JSON list of C-alpha atoms in Angstrom, two decimals:
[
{"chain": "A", "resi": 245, "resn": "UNK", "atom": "CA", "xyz": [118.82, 166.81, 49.94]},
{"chain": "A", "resi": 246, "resn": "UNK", "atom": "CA", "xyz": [117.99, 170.23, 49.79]},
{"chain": "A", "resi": 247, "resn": "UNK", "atom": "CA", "xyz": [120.27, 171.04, 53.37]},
{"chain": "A", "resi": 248, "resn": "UNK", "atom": "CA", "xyz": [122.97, 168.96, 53.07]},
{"chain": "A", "resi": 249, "resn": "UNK", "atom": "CA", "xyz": [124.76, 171.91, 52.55]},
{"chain": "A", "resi": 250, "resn": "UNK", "atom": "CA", "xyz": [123.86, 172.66, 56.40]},
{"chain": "A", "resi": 251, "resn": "UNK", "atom": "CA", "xyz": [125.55, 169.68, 57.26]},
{"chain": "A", "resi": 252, "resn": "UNK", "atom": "CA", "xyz": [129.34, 170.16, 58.53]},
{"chain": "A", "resi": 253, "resn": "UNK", "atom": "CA", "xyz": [131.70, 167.58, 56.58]},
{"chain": "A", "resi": 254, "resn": "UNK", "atom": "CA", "xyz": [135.19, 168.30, 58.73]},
{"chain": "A", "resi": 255, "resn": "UNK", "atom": "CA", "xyz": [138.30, 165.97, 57.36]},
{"chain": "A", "resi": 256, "resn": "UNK", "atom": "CA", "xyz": [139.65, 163.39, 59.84]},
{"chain": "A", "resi": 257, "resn": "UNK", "atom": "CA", "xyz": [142.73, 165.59, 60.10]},
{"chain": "A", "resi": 258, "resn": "UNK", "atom": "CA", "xyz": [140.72, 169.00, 61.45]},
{"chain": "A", "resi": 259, "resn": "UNK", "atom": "CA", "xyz": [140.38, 169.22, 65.47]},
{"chain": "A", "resi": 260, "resn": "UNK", "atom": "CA", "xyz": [137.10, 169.05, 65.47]},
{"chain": "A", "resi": 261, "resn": "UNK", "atom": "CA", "xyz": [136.38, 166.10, 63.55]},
{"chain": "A", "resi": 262, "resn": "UNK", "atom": "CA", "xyz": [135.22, 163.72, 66.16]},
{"chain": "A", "resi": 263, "resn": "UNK", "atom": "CA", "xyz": [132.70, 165.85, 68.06]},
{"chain": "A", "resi": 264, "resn": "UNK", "atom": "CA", "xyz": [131.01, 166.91, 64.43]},
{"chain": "A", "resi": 265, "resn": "UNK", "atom": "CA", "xyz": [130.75, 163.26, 63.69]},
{"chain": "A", "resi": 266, "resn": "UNK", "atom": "CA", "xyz": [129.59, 162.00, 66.87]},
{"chain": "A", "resi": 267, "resn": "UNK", "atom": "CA", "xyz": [126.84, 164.73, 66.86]},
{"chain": "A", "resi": 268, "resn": "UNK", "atom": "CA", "xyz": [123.67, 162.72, 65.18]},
{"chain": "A", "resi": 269, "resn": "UNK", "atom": "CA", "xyz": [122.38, 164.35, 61.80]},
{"chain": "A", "resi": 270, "resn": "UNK", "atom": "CA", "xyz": [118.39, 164.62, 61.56]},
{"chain": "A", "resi": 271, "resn": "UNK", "atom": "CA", "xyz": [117.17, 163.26, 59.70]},
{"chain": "A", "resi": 272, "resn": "UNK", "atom": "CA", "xyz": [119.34, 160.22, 59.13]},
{"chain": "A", "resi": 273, "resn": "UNK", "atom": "CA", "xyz": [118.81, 159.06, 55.73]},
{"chain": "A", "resi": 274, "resn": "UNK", "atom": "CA", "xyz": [116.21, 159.68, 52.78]},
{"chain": "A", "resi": 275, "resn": "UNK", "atom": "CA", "xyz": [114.30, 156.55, 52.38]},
{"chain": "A", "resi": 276, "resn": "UNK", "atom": "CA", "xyz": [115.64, 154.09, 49.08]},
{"chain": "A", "resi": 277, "resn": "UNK", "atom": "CA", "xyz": [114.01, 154.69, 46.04]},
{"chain": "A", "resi": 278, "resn": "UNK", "atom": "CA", "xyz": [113.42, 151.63, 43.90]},
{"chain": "A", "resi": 279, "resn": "UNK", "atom": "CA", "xyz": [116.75, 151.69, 42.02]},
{"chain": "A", "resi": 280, "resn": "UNK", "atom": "CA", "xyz": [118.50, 151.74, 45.15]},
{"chain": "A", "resi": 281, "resn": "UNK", "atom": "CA", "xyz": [116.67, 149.17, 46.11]},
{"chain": "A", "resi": 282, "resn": "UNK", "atom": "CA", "xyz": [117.11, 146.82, 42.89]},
{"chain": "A", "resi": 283, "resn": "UNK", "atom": "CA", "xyz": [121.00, 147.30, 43.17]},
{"chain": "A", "resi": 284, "resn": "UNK", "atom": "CA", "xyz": [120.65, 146.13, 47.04]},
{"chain": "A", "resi": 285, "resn": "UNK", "atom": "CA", "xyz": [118.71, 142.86, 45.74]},
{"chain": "A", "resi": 286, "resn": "UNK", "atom": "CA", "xyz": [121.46, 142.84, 42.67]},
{"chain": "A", "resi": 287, "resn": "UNK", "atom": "CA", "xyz": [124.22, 143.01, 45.28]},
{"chain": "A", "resi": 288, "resn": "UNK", "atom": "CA", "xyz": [122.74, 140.35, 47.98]},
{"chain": "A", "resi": 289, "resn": "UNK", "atom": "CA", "xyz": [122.20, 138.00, 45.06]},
{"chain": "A", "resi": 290, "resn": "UNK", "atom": "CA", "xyz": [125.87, 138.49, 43.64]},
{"chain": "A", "resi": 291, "resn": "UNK", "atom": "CA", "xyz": [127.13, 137.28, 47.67]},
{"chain": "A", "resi": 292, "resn": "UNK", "atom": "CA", "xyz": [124.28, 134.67, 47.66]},
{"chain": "A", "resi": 293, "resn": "UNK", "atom": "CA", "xyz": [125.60, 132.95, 44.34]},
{"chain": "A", "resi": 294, "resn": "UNK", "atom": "CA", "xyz": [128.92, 133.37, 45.37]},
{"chain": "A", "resi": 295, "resn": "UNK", "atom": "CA", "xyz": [128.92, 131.58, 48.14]},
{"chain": "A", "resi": 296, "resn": "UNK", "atom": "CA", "xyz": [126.16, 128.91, 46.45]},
{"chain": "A", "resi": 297, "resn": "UNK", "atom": "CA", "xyz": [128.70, 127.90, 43.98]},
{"chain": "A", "resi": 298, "resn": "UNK", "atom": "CA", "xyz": [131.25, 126.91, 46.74]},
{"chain": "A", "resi": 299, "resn": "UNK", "atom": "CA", "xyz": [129.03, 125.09, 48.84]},
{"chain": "A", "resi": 300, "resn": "UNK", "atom": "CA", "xyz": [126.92, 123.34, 45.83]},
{"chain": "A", "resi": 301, "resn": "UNK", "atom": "CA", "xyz": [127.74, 119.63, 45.36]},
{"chain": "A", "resi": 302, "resn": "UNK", "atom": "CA", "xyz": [127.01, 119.81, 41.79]},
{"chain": "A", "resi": 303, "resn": "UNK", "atom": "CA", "xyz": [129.65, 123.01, 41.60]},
{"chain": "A", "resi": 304, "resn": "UNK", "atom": "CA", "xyz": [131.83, 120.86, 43.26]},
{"chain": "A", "resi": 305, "resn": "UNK", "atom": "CA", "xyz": [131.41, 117.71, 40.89]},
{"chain": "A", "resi": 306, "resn": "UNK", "atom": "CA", "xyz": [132.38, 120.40, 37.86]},
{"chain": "A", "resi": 307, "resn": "UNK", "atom": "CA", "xyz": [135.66, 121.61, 39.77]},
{"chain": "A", "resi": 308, "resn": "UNK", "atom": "CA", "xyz": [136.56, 118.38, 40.70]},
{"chain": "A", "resi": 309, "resn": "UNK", "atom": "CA", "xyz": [136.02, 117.34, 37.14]},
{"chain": "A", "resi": 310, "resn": "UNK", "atom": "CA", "xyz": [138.08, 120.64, 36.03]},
{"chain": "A", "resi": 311, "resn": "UNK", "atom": "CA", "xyz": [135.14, 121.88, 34.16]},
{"chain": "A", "resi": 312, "resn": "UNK", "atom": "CA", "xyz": [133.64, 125.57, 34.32]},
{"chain": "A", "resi": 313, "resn": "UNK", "atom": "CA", "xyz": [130.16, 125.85, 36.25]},
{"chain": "A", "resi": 314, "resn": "UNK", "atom": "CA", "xyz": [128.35, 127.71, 33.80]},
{"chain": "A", "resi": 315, "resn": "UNK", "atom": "CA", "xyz": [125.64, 130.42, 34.82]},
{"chain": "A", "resi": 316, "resn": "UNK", "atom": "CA", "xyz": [123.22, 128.42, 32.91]},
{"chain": "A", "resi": 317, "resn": "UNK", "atom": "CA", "xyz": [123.81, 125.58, 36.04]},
{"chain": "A", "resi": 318, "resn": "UNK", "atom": "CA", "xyz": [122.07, 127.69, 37.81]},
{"chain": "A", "resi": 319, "resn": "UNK", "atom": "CA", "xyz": [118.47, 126.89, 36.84]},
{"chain": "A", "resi": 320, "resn": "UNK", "atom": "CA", "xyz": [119.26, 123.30, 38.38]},
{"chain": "A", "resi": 321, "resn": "UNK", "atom": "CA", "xyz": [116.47, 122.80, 41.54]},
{"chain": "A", "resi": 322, "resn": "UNK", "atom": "CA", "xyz": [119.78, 121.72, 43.82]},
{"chain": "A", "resi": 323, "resn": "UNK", "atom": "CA", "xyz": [121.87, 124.73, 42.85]},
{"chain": "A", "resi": 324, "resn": "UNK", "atom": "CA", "xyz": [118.62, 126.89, 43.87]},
{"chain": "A", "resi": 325, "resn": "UNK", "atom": "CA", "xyz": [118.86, 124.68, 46.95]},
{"chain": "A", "resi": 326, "resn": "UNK", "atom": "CA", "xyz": [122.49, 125.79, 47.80]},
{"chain": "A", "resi": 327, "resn": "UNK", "atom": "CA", "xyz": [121.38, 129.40, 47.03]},
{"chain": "A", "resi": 328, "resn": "UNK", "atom": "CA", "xyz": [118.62, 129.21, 49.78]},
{"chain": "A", "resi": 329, "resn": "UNK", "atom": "CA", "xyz": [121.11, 127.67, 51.85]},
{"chain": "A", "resi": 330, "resn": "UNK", "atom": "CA", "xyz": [123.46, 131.51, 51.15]},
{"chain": "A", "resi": 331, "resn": "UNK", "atom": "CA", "xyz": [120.43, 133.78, 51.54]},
{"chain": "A", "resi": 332, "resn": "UNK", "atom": "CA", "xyz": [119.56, 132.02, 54.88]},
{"chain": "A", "resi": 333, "resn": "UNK", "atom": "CA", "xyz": [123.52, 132.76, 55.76]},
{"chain": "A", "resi": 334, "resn": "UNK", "atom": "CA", "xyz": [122.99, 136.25, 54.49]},
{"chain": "A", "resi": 335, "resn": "UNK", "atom": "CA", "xyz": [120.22, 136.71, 56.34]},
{"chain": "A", "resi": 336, "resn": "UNK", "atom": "CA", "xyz": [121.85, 136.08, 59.23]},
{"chain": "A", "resi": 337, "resn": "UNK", "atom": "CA", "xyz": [124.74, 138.34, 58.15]},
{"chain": "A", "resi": 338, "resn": "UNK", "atom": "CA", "xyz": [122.18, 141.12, 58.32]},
{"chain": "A", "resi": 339, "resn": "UNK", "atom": "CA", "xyz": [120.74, 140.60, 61.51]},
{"chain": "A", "resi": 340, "resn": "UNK", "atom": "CA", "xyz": [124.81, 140.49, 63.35]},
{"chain": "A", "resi": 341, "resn": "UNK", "atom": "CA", "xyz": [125.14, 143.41, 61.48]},
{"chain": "A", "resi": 342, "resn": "UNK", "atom": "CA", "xyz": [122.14, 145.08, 62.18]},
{"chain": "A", "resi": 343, "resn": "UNK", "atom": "CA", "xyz": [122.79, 144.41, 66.12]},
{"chain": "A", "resi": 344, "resn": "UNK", "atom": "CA", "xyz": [126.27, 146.33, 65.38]},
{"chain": "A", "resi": 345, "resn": "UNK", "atom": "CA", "xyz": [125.04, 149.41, 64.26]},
{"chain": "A", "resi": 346, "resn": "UNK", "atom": "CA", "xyz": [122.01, 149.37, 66.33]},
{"chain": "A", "resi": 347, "resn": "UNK", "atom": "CA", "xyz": [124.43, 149.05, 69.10]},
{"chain": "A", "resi": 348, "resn": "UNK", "atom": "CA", "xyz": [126.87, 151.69, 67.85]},
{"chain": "A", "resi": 349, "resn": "UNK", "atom": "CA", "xyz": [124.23, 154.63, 67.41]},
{"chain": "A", "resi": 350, "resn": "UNK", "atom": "CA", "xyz": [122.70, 153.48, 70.27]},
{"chain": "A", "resi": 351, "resn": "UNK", "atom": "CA", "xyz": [125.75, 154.23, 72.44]},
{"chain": "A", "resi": 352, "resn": "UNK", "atom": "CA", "xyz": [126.64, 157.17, 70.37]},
{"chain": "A", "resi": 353, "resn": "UNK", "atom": "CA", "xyz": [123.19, 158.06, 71.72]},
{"chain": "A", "resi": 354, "resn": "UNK", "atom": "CA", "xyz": [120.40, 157.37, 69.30]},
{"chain": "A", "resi": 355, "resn": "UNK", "atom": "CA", "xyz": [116.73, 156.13, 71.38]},
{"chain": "A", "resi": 356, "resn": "UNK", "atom": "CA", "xyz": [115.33, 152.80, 70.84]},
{"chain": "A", "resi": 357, "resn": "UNK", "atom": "CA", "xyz": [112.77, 155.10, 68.86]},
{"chain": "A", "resi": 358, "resn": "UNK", "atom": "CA", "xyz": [115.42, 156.22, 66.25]},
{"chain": "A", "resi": 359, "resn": "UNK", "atom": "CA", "xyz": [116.80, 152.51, 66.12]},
{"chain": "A", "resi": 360, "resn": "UNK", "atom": "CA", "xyz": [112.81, 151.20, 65.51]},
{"chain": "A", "resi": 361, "resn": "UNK", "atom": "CA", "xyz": [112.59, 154.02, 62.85]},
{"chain": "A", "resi": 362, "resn": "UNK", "atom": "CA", "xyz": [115.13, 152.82, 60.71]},
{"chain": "A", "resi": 363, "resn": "UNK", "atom": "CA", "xyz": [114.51, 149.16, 60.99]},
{"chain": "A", "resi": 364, "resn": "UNK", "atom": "CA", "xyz": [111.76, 150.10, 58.88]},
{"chain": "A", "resi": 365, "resn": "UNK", "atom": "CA", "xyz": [109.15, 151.28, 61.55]},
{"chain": "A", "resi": 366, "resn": "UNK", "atom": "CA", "xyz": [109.41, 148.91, 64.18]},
{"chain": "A", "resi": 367, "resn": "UNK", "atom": "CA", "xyz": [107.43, 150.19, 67.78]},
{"chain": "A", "resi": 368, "resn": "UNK", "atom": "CA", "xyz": [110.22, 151.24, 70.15]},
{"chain": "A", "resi": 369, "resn": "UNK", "atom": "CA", "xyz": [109.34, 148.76, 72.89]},
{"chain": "A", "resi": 370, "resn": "UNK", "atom": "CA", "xyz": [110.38, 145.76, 69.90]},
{"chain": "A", "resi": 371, "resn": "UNK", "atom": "CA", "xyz": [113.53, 147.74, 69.38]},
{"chain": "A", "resi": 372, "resn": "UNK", "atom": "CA", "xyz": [114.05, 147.63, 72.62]},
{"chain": "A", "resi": 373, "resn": "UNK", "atom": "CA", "xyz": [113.48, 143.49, 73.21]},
{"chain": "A", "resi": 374, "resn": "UNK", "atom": "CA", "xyz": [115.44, 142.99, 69.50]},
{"chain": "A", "resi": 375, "resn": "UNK", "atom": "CA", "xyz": [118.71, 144.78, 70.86]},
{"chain": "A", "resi": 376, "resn": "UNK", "atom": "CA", "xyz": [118.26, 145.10, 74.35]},
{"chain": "A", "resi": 377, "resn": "UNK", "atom": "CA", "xyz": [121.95, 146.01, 74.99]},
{"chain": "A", "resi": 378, "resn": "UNK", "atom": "CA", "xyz": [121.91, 149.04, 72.12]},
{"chain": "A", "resi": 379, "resn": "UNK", "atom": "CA", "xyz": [120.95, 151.96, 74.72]},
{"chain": "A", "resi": 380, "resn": "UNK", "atom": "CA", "xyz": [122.15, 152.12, 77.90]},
{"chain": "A", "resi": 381, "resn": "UNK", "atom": "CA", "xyz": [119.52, 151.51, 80.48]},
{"chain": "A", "resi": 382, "resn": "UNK", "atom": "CA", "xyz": [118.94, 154.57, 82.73]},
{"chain": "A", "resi": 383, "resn": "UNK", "atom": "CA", "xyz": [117.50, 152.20, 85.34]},
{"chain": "A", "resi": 384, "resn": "UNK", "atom": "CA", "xyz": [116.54, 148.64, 85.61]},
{"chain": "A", "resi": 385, "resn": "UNK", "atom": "CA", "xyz": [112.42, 147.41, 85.86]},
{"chain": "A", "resi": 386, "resn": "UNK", "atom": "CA", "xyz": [111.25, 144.03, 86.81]},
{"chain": "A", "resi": 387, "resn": "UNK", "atom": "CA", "xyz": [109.27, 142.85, 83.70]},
{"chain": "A", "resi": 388, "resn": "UNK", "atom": "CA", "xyz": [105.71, 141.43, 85.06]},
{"chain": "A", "resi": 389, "resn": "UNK", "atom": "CA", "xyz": [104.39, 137.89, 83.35]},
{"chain": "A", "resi": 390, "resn": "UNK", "atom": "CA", "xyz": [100.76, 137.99, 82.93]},
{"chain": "A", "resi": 391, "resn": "UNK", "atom": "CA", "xyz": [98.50, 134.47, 82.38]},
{"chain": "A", "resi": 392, "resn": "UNK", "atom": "CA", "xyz": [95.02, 135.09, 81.93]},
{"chain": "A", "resi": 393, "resn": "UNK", "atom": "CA", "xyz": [91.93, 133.42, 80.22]},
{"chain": "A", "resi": 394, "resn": "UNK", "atom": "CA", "xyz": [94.54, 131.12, 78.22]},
{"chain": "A", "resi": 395, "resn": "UNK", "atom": "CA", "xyz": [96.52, 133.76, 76.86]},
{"chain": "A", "resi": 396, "resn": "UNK", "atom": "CA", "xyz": [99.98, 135.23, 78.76]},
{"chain": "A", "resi": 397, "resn": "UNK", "atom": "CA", "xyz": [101.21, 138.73, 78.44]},
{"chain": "A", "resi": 398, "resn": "UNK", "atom": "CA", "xyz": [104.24, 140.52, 80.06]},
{"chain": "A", "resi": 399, "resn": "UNK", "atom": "CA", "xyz": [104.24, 144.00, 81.29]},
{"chain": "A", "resi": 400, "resn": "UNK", "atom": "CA", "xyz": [107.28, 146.58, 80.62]},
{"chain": "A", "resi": 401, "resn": "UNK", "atom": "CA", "xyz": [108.42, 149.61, 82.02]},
{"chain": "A", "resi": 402, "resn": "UNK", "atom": "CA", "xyz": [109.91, 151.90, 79.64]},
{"chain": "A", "resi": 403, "resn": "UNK", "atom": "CA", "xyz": [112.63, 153.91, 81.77]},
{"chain": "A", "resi": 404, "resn": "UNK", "atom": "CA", "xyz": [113.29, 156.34, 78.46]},
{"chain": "A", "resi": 405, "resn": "UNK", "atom": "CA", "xyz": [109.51, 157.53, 78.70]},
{"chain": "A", "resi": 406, "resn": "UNK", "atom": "CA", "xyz": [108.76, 156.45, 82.41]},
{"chain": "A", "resi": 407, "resn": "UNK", "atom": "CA", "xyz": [105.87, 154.59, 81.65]},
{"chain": "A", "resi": 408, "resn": "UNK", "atom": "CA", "xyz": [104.42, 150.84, 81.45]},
{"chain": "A", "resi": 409, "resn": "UNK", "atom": "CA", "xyz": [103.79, 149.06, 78.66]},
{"chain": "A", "resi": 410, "resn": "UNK", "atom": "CA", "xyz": [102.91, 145.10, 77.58]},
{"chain": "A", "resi": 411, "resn": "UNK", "atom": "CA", "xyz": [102.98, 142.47, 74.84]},
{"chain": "A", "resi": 412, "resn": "UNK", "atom": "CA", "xyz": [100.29, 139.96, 74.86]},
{"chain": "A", "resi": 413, "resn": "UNK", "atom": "CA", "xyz": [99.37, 136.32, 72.95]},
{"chain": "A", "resi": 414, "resn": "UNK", "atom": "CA", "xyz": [95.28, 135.97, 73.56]},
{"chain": "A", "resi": 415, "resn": "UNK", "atom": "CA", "xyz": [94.32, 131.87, 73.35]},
{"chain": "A", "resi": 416, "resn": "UNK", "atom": "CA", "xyz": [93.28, 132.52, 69.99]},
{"chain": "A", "resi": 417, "resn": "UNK", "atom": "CA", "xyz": [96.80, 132.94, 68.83]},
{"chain": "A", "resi": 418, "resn": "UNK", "atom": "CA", "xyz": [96.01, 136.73, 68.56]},
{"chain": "A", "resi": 419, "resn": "UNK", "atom": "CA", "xyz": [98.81, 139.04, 69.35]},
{"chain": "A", "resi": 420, "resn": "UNK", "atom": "CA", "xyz": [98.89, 142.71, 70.44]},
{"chain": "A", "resi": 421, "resn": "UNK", "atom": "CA", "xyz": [101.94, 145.05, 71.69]},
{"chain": "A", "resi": 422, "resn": "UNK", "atom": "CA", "xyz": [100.94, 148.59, 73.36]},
{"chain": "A", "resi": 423, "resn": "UNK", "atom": "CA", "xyz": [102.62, 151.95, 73.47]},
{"chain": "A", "resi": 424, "resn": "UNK", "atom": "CA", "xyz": [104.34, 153.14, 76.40]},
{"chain": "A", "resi": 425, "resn": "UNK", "atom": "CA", "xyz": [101.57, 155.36, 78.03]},
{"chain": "A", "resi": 426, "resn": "UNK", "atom": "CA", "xyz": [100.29, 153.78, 81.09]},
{"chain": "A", "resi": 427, "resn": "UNK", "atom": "CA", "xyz": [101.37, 155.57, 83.84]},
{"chain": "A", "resi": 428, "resn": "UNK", "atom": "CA", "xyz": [101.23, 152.15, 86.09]},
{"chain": "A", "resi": 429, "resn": "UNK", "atom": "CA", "xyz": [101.77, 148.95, 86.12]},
{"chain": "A", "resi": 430, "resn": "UNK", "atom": "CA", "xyz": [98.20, 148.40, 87.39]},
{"chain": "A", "resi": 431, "resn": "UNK", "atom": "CA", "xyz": [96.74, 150.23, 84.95]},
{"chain": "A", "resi": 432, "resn": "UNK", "atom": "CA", "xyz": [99.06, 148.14, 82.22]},
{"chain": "A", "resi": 433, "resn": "UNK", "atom": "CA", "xyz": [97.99, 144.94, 83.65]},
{"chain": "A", "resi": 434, "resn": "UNK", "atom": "CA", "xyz": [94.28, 146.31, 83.36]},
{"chain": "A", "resi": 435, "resn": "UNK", "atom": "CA", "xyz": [94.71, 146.81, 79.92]},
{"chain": "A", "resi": 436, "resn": "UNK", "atom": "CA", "xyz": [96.65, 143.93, 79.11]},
{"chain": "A", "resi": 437, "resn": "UNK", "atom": "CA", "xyz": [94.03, 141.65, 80.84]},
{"chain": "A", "resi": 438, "resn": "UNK", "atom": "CA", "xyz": [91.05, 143.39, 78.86]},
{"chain": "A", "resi": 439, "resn": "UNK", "atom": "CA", "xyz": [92.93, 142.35, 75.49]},
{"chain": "A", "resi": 440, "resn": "UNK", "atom": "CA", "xyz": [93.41, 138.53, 76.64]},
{"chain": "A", "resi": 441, "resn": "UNK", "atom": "CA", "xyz": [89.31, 138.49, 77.71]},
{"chain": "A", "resi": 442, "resn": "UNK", "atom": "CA", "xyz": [88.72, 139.67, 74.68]},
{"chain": "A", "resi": 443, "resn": "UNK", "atom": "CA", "xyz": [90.68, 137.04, 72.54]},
{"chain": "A", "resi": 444, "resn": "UNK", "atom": "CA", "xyz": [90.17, 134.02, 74.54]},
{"chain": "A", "resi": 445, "resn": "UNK", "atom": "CA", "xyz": [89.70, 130.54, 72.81]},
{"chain": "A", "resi": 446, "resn": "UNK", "atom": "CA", "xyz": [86.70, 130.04, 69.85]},
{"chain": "A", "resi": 447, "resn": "UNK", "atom": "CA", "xyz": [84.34, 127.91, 71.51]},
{"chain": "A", "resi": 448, "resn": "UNK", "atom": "CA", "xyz": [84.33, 124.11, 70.02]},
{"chain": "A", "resi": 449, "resn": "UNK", "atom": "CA", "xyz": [81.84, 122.53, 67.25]},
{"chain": "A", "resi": 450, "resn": "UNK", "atom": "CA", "xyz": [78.69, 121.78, 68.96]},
{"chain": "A", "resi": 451, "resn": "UNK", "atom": "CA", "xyz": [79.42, 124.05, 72.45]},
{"chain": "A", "resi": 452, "resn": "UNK", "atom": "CA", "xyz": [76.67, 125.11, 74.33]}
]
């Protein structure tokens, strides 16, 4: 990073410390490159197998047989079931994770748009629904359900931008989420309607 010299690195032990850290740098990160990204996958499946070998029955059978479970084990279809079984617990490792440090720069006052950013481009408003506790609400707003031509939608008012916004499900299965830019609820429900007339149910085989 061509800046980072820009950036103030104080040591725990200098008075300032805490305000310098608590002050947000911009930007936050560089994105991964592909090596970085490799050693991520290398790492999650080094945790993964871990954890498969201790919950596999057939790793089990060898320990309880005082025999070594040999890498080549691996390749059996139930030991790749027990290492589904890990990345489904990792996966879940990531997402209370993810809702800690979303909720930690949110309080240390990042916006729902910086958290969407950085889970890798997300719209604010599904920031906002995935950790709903991150930022600190300015004020509360009733959310407004919406059924219409066999489809439902639910309109949102964004107190960060002061504006109304909605997520919709047409009867077609179709799905569409706005911005934050309508000015009024009316004018939310307007559009959210237009998008659920729009994507109502195909006709059936034969219909006139």
């Amino acid at each position: 990073m061509s800046d980072a010299r820009a950036i103030p690195t104080p040591e725990p032990s200098d008075d300032d410390f805490w305000t310098t850290v608590l002050t947000a740098v911009d930007p936050a990160w560089r994105d991964p490159g592909t090596g970085d990204t490799f050693d991520m996958d290398e790492q999650v499946l080094d945790a993964a197998r871990s954890l498969a070998e201790r919950i596999s029955t057939r790793a089990h059978a060898y320990r309880a047989a005082g025999k070594p479970f040999d890498t080549a084990l691996m390749a059996a279809p139930d030991v790749q079931l027990a290492l589904l079984r890990s990345l489904h617990e990792a996966k879940l490792s990531v997402e209370r994770l993810a809702e800690s440090a979303a909720t930690v720069a949110g309080r240390g006052g990042a916006s729902y748009a910086q958290l969407g950013a950085a889970w890798g481009g997300i719209k604010r408003q599904s920031a906002r629904l995935k950790w709903p506790h991150a930022v600190p609400k300015k004020s509360a707003s009733e959310s407004i359900p919406l059924h219409y031509a066999g489809g439902d939608a639910v309109i949102h008012h964004d107190p960060g931008a002061d504006a109304w916004w909605y997520t919709a499900t047409g009867a077609d299965q179709r799905e569409d989420e706005s911005e934050a830019v309508y000015a009024t609820s009316a004018e939310a429900i307007a559009r959210a309607t237009e998008f659920l007339l729009t994507h109502t149910r195909p006709a059936a085989p034969g219909a006139v």
